[in-house]
Structures are given as C-alpha cells and as structure tokens.
Amino acid sequence: MAVLGSTLLSLCFGTLLISASSADYPDRCMFFSTVFPTTGPGIKINSNMYESNRVYTISVPVNNITKSVVLRAVDTNNNSSIGFWHRADQYCNGSALYHMTDTREGFFKANWQSPHSTNITVEIQAFVINFYRVATFSYLKLEKQAMITSPSMTSMTRQTTTQSPTTNRILTTTQSSTTNRILTTAQTAASTLTTTKSFANRIFLSPITDAIQILLVFLTSKLLF
C-alpha cells in the first residue's frame, strides 16, 4: 500500500509539472517537457531601471548539463513580447534560443535592447534547459524611473516670483541707508576740515597781531619821551 501511494503521488506531481509543455508554450523554442522554478541564483541584469531604447546585459546561471537557454522579455500589461535579443541562435514566436557550447564560467550572458515605448512594465524571463528536456524558470522585473511633474516646477516658479518684491524692497532700503551714511560722513568730514582750517588760521595770525601791538607801544613811547 505504501508503495502504491508513493507511485500515485509521483504521478500526480509529474502531471502538475508538465504544465509548461508545448501546449502551454506554443513557441517552438520551448521544446522542454517539464519546467521547475529555479531554486538557485536567479538571472541578473546590469541595471534594474527601465530606459527606452537601451541595451541591457542579462546573466543566466548555467551548469555542465545545460543544453540551451531560452530568453523572453514581455510587457506584463498584455503579456506581449517586446524588445530585441542580440545574436540568438534561433528566433521563435517572441523568444530567443541560445545553444550552450561552454558553461565553465557558470553564467551565460545575452544582450537585450529595450523598445522605444515607455509606458510598459518589463519582465525578463529565462528558461534553462538541460539534456533531459527539463527546464528551470526564473524572472525579474525592471523598475520604472520616477518622473518629475510640471506642477512642482510651476510651484517653484511662483515661489520665486513671490519673493522678488521683498528682495527688491530689502535692496532699496539697504542702498538708501548706505547712501545716507555716505552723505553724513562726507558732511562731517567737511565740517571737521573747516574747523581745523579756522583753528590753524587763529594760531598762525595770533603771533603777528601780538608783534604789531608791541611795535606800536614801542613807537608811541619813543614819540612821547
């Protein structure tokens, strides 16, 4: 009974795994009979940010029993194939097939060029197929870049316009204060210079006046005596 139960369980499990057969993947590149989700490292990409009309490098883990790799890029909004895979051995219905000749590096690299579209959600899919026609499946999604909206720039422009009158008033007040200080300083300097000249004249003329007075007294005394 235990052996019979184990056999039935294996048959049921195998039936579920064959969901990735050619009936589900009409693409003639999908020639595998069974597919499993990957349990090891997944595929990698040189940038996970989506940009239109850009070439991406995708790295897919492989091993010594890997026979081929099938790559797809789909728009998850409608599940349609997008972009272009460079130097594939075979192009199928939206997929690209690459035959493995050397797996010693542990990774297979392929280049994918994104389409001109921007309003899409991109998912890169990889099927690594071994010699027993069993595939492991992995995928990754590209993130969309953040967009800068025009209302923010409008708000910044309005804020700058609002600050301009205040700035002008501050500049005008500063210039007026500076001009007044310069005029006041000039007037003070002129007054100081005038006072200094008057004082100098008094000092210079004072000895001459005294000498004249002494001379007059001397002459008067001579005339009287």
PDB file of N, CA, C and O in Angstrom, residues 86-118:
ATOM      1  N   HIS A  86      19.923  40.085 -29.014  1.00  0.00           N
ATOM      2  CA  HIS A  86      21.043  40.103 -29.955  1.00  0.00           C
ATOM      3  C   HIS A  86      21.664  38.716 -30.093  1.00  0.00           C
ATOM      4  O   HIS A  86      21.832  37.987 -29.112  1.00  0.00           O
ATOM      5  N   ARG A  87      22.022  38.363 -31.328  1.00  0.00           N
ATOM      6  CA  ARG A  87      22.851  37.206 -31.674  1.00  0.00           C
ATOM      7  C   ARG A  87      22.309  35.885 -31.123  1.00  0.00           C
ATOM      8  O   ARG A  87      23.049  35.060 -30.591  1.00  0.00           O
ATOM      9  N   ALA A  88      21.026  35.696 -31.225  1.00  0.00           N
ATOM     10  CA  ALA A  88      20.423  34.422 -30.808  1.00  0.00           C
ATOM     11  C   ALA A  88      20.660  33.371 -31.890  1.00  0.00           C
ATOM     12  O   ALA A  88      20.788  33.689 -33.082  1.00  0.00           O
ATOM     13  N   ASP A  89      20.704  32.104 -31.496  1.00  0.00           N
ATOM     14  CA  ASP A  89      20.839  31.017 -32.463  1.00  0.00           C
ATOM     15  C   ASP A  89      19.536  30.758 -33.202  1.00  0.00           C
ATOM     16  O   ASP A  89      19.547  30.263 -34.341  1.00  0.00           O
ATOM     17  N   GLN A  90      18.438  31.078 -32.571  1.00  0.00           N
ATOM     18  CA  GLN A  90      17.139  30.879 -33.216  1.00  0.00           C
ATOM     19  C   GLN A  90      16.128  31.843 -32.606  1.00  0.00           C
ATOM     20  O   GLN A  90      16.065  32.004 -31.384  1.00  0.00           O
ATOM     21  N   TYR A  91      15.360  32.491 -33.484  1.00  0.00           N
ATOM     22  CA  TYR A  91      14.286  33.376 -33.042  1.00  0.00           C
ATOM     23  C   TYR A  91      12.956  32.677 -33.275  1.00  0.00           C
ATOM     24  O   TYR A  91      12.672  32.206 -34.381  1.00  0.00           O
ATOM     25  N   CYS A  92      12.166  32.638 -32.228  1.00  0.00           N
ATOM     26  CA  CYS A  92      10.874  31.976 -32.309  1.00  0.00           C
ATOM     27  C   CYS A  92       9.765  33.007 -32.120  1.00  0.00           C
ATOM     28  O   CYS A  92       9.980  34.196 -32.340  1.00  0.00           O
ATOM     29  N   ASN A  93       8.616  32.554 -31.693  1.00  0.00           N
ATOM     30  CA  ASN A  93       7.470  33.446 -31.512  1.00  0.00           C
ATOM     31  C   ASN A  93       7.635  34.257 -30.225  1.00  0.00           C
ATOM     32  O   ASN A  93       7.058  33.944 -29.192  1.00  0.00           O
ATOM     33  N   GLY A  94       8.454  35.303 -30.307  1.00  0.00           N
ATOM     34  CA  GLY A  94       8.668  36.163 -29.146  1.00  0.00           C
ATOM     35  C   GLY A  94       9.772  35.709 -28.227  1.00  0.00           C
ATOM     36  O   GLY A  94      10.019  36.348 -27.198  1.00  0.00           O
ATOM     37  N   SER A  95      10.469  34.628 -28.544  1.00  0.00           N
ATOM     38  CA  SER A  95      11.547  34.115 -27.704  1.00  0.00           C
ATOM     39  C   SER A  95      12.842  34.035 -28.496  1.00  0.00           C
ATOM     40  O   SER A  95      12.841  34.073 -29.728  1.00  0.00           O
ATOM     41  N   ALA A  96      13.947  33.894 -27.756  1.00  0.00           N
ATOM     42  CA  ALA A  96      15.259  33.742 -28.380  1.00  0.00           C
ATOM     43  C   ALA A  96      15.947  32.530 -27.768  1.00  0.00           C
ATOM     44  O   ALA A  96      16.019  32.391 -26.545  1.00  0.00           O
ATOM     45  N   LEU A  97      16.425  31.641 -28.638  1.00  0.00           N
ATOM     46  CA  LEU A  97      17.059  30.397 -28.201  1.00  0.00           C
ATOM     47  C   LEU A  97      18.571  30.508 -28.384  1.00  0.00           C
ATOM     48  O   LEU A  97      19.050  30.884 -29.459  1.00  0.00           O
ATOM     49  N   TYR A  98      19.310  30.162 -27.316  1.00  0.00           N
ATOM     50  CA  TYR A  98      20.767  30.157 -27.350  1.00  0.00           C
ATOM     51  C   TYR A  98      21.261  28.752 -26.984  1.00  0.00           C
ATOM     52  O   TYR A  98      20.887  28.215 -25.931  1.00  0.00           O
ATOM     53  N   HIS A  99      22.087  28.145 -27.829  1.00  0.00           N
ATOM     54  CA  HIS A  99      22.688  26.838 -27.547  1.00  0.00           C
ATOM     55  C   HIS A  99      23.971  27.049 -26.744  1.00  0.00           C
ATOM     56  O   HIS A  99      24.784  27.923 -27.060  1.00  0.00           O
ATOM     57  N   MET A 100      24.160  26.186 -25.746  1.00  0.00           N
ATOM     58  CA  MET A 100      25.327  26.310 -24.891  1.00  0.00           C
ATOM     59  C   MET A 100      26.478  25.482 -25.453  1.00  0.00           C
ATOM     60  O   MET A 100      26.322  24.294 -25.754  1.00  0.00           O
ATOM     61  N   THR A 101      27.617  26.137 -25.608  1.00  0.00           N
ATOM     62  CA  THR A 101      28.828  25.451 -26.049  1.00  0.00           C
ATOM     63  C   THR A 101      29.893  25.408 -24.957  1.00  0.00           C
ATOM     64  O   THR A 101      30.767  24.540 -24.974  1.00  0.00           O
ATOM     65  N   ASP A 102      29.832  26.346 -24.014  1.00  0.00           N
ATOM     66  CA  ASP A 102      30.810  26.392 -22.930  1.00  0.00           C
ATOM     67  C   ASP A 102      30.118  26.937 -21.683  1.00  0.00           C
ATOM     68  O   ASP A 102      29.647  28.078 -21.671  1.00  0.00           O
ATOM     69  N   THR A 103      30.031  26.119 -20.649  1.00  0.00           N
ATOM     70  CA  THR A 103      29.350  26.520 -19.409  1.00  0.00           C
ATOM     71  C   THR A 103      30.317  26.635 -18.238  1.00  0.00           C
ATOM     72  O   THR A 103      29.883  26.698 -17.083  1.00  0.00           O
ATOM     73  N   ARG A 104      31.614  26.674 -18.503  1.00  0.00           N
ATOM     74  CA  ARG A 104      32.595  26.672 -17.413  1.00  0.00           C
ATOM     75  C   ARG A 104      32.536  27.940 -16.559  1.00  0.00           C
ATOM     76  O   ARG A 104      32.875  27.910 -15.382  1.00  0.00           O
ATOM     77  N   GLU A 105      32.121  29.048 -17.137  1.00  0.00           N
ATOM     78  CA  GLU A 105      32.048  30.288 -16.355  1.00  0.00           C
ATOM     79  C   GLU A 105      30.893  30.286 -15.364  1.00  0.00           C
ATOM     80  O   GLU A 105      30.884  31.072 -14.417  1.00  0.00           O
ATOM     81  N   GLY A 106      29.910  29.421 -15.576  1.00  0.00           N
ATOM     82  CA  GLY A 106      28.773  29.351 -14.655  1.00  0.00           C
ATOM     83  C   GLY A 106      27.661  30.328 -14.985  1.00  0.00           C
ATOM     84  O   GLY A 106      26.602  30.288 -14.356  1.00  0.00           O
ATOM     85  N   PHE A 107      27.891  31.222 -15.946  1.00  0.00           N
ATOM     86  CA  PHE A 107      26.876  32.190 -16.357  1.00  0.00           C
ATOM     87  C   PHE A 107      26.883  32.313 -17.877  1.00  0.00           C
ATOM     88  O   PHE A 107      27.945  32.298 -18.512  1.00  0.00           O
ATOM     89  N   PHE A 108      25.702  32.449 -18.427  1.00  0.00           N
ATOM     90  CA  PHE A 108      25.558  32.771 -19.838  1.00  0.00           C
ATOM     91  C   PHE A 108      25.052  34.200 -19.939  1.00  0.00           C
ATOM     92  O   PHE A 108      24.120  34.598 -19.241  1.00  0.00           O
ATOM     93  N   LYS A 109      25.666  35.000 -20.842  1.00  0.00           N
ATOM     94  CA  LYS A 109      25.300  36.405 -20.972  1.00  0.00           C
ATOM     95  C   LYS A 109      24.705  36.672 -22.350  1.00  0.00           C
ATOM     96  O   LYS A 109      25.199  36.166 -23.357  1.00  0.00           O
ATOM     97  N   ALA A 110      23.640  37.454 -22.363  1.00  0.00           N
ATOM     98  CA  ALA A 110      22.981  37.854 -23.607  1.00  0.00           C
ATOM     99  C   ALA A 110      22.597  39.321 -23.514  1.00  0.00           C
ATOM    100  O   ALA A 110      22.377  39.856 -22.416  1.00  0.00           O
ATOM    101  N   ASN A 111      22.509  39.966 -24.669  1.00  0.00           N
ATOM    102  CA  ASN A 111      22.153  41.386 -24.724  1.00  0.00           C
ATOM    103  C   ASN A 111      20.740  41.542 -25.268  1.00  0.00           C
ATOM    104  O   ASN A 111      20.377  40.944 -26.291  1.00  0.00           O
ATOM    105  N   TRP A 112      19.973  42.377 -24.555  1.00  0.00           N
ATOM    106  CA  TRP A 112      18.594  42.668 -24.952  1.00  0.00           C
ATOM    107  C   TRP A 112      18.422  44.166 -25.111  1.00  0.00           C
ATOM    108  O   TRP A 112      18.837  44.943 -24.244  1.00  0.00           O
ATOM    109  N   GLN A 113      17.836  44.583 -26.226  1.00  0.00           N
ATOM    110  CA  GLN A 113      17.588  46.004 -26.481  1.00  0.00           C
ATOM    111  C   GLN A 113      16.127  46.321 -26.223  1.00  0.00           C
ATOM    112  O   GLN A 113      15.234  45.698 -26.810  1.00  0.00           O
ATOM    113  N   SER A 114      15.888  47.291 -25.356  1.00  0.00           N
ATOM    114  CA  SER A 114      14.522  47.661 -24.991  1.00  0.00           C
ATOM    115  C   SER A 114      13.855  48.429 -26.127  1.00  0.00           C
ATOM    116  O   SER A 114      14.527  49.059 -26.949  1.00  0.00           O
ATOM    117  N   PRO A 115      12.532  48.399 -26.190  1.00  0.00           N
ATOM    118  CA  PRO A 115      11.818  49.129 -27.254  1.00  0.00           C
ATOM    119  C   PRO A 115      11.775  50.620 -26.964  1.00  0.00           C
ATOM    120  O   PRO A 115      12.233  51.098 -25.925  1.00  0.00           O
ATOM    121  N   HIS A 116      11.185  51.382 -27.894  1.00  0.00           N
ATOM    122  CA  HIS A 116      11.060  52.824 -27.716  1.00  0.00           C
ATOM    123  C   HIS A 116       9.948  53.179 -26.732  1.00  0.00           C
ATOM    124  O   HIS A 116       9.874  54.316 -26.270  1.00  0.00           O
ATOM    125  N   SER A 117       9.094  52.239 -26.423  1.00  0.00           N
ATOM    126  CA  SER A 117       7.957  52.515 -25.531  1.00  0.00           C
ATOM    127  C   SER A 117       8.437  52.796 -24.116  1.00  0.00           C
ATOM    128  O   SER A 117       9.446  52.257 -23.651  1.00  0.00           O
ATOM    129  N   THR A 118       7.687  53.646 -23.428  1.00  0.00           N
ATOM    130  CA  THR A 118       7.991  53.968 -22.028  1.00  0.00           C
ATOM    131  C   THR A 118       6.876  53.545 -21.081  1.00  0.00           C
ATOM    132  O   THR A 118       7.135  53.270 -19.915  1.00  0.00           O
TER     133      THR A 118
END
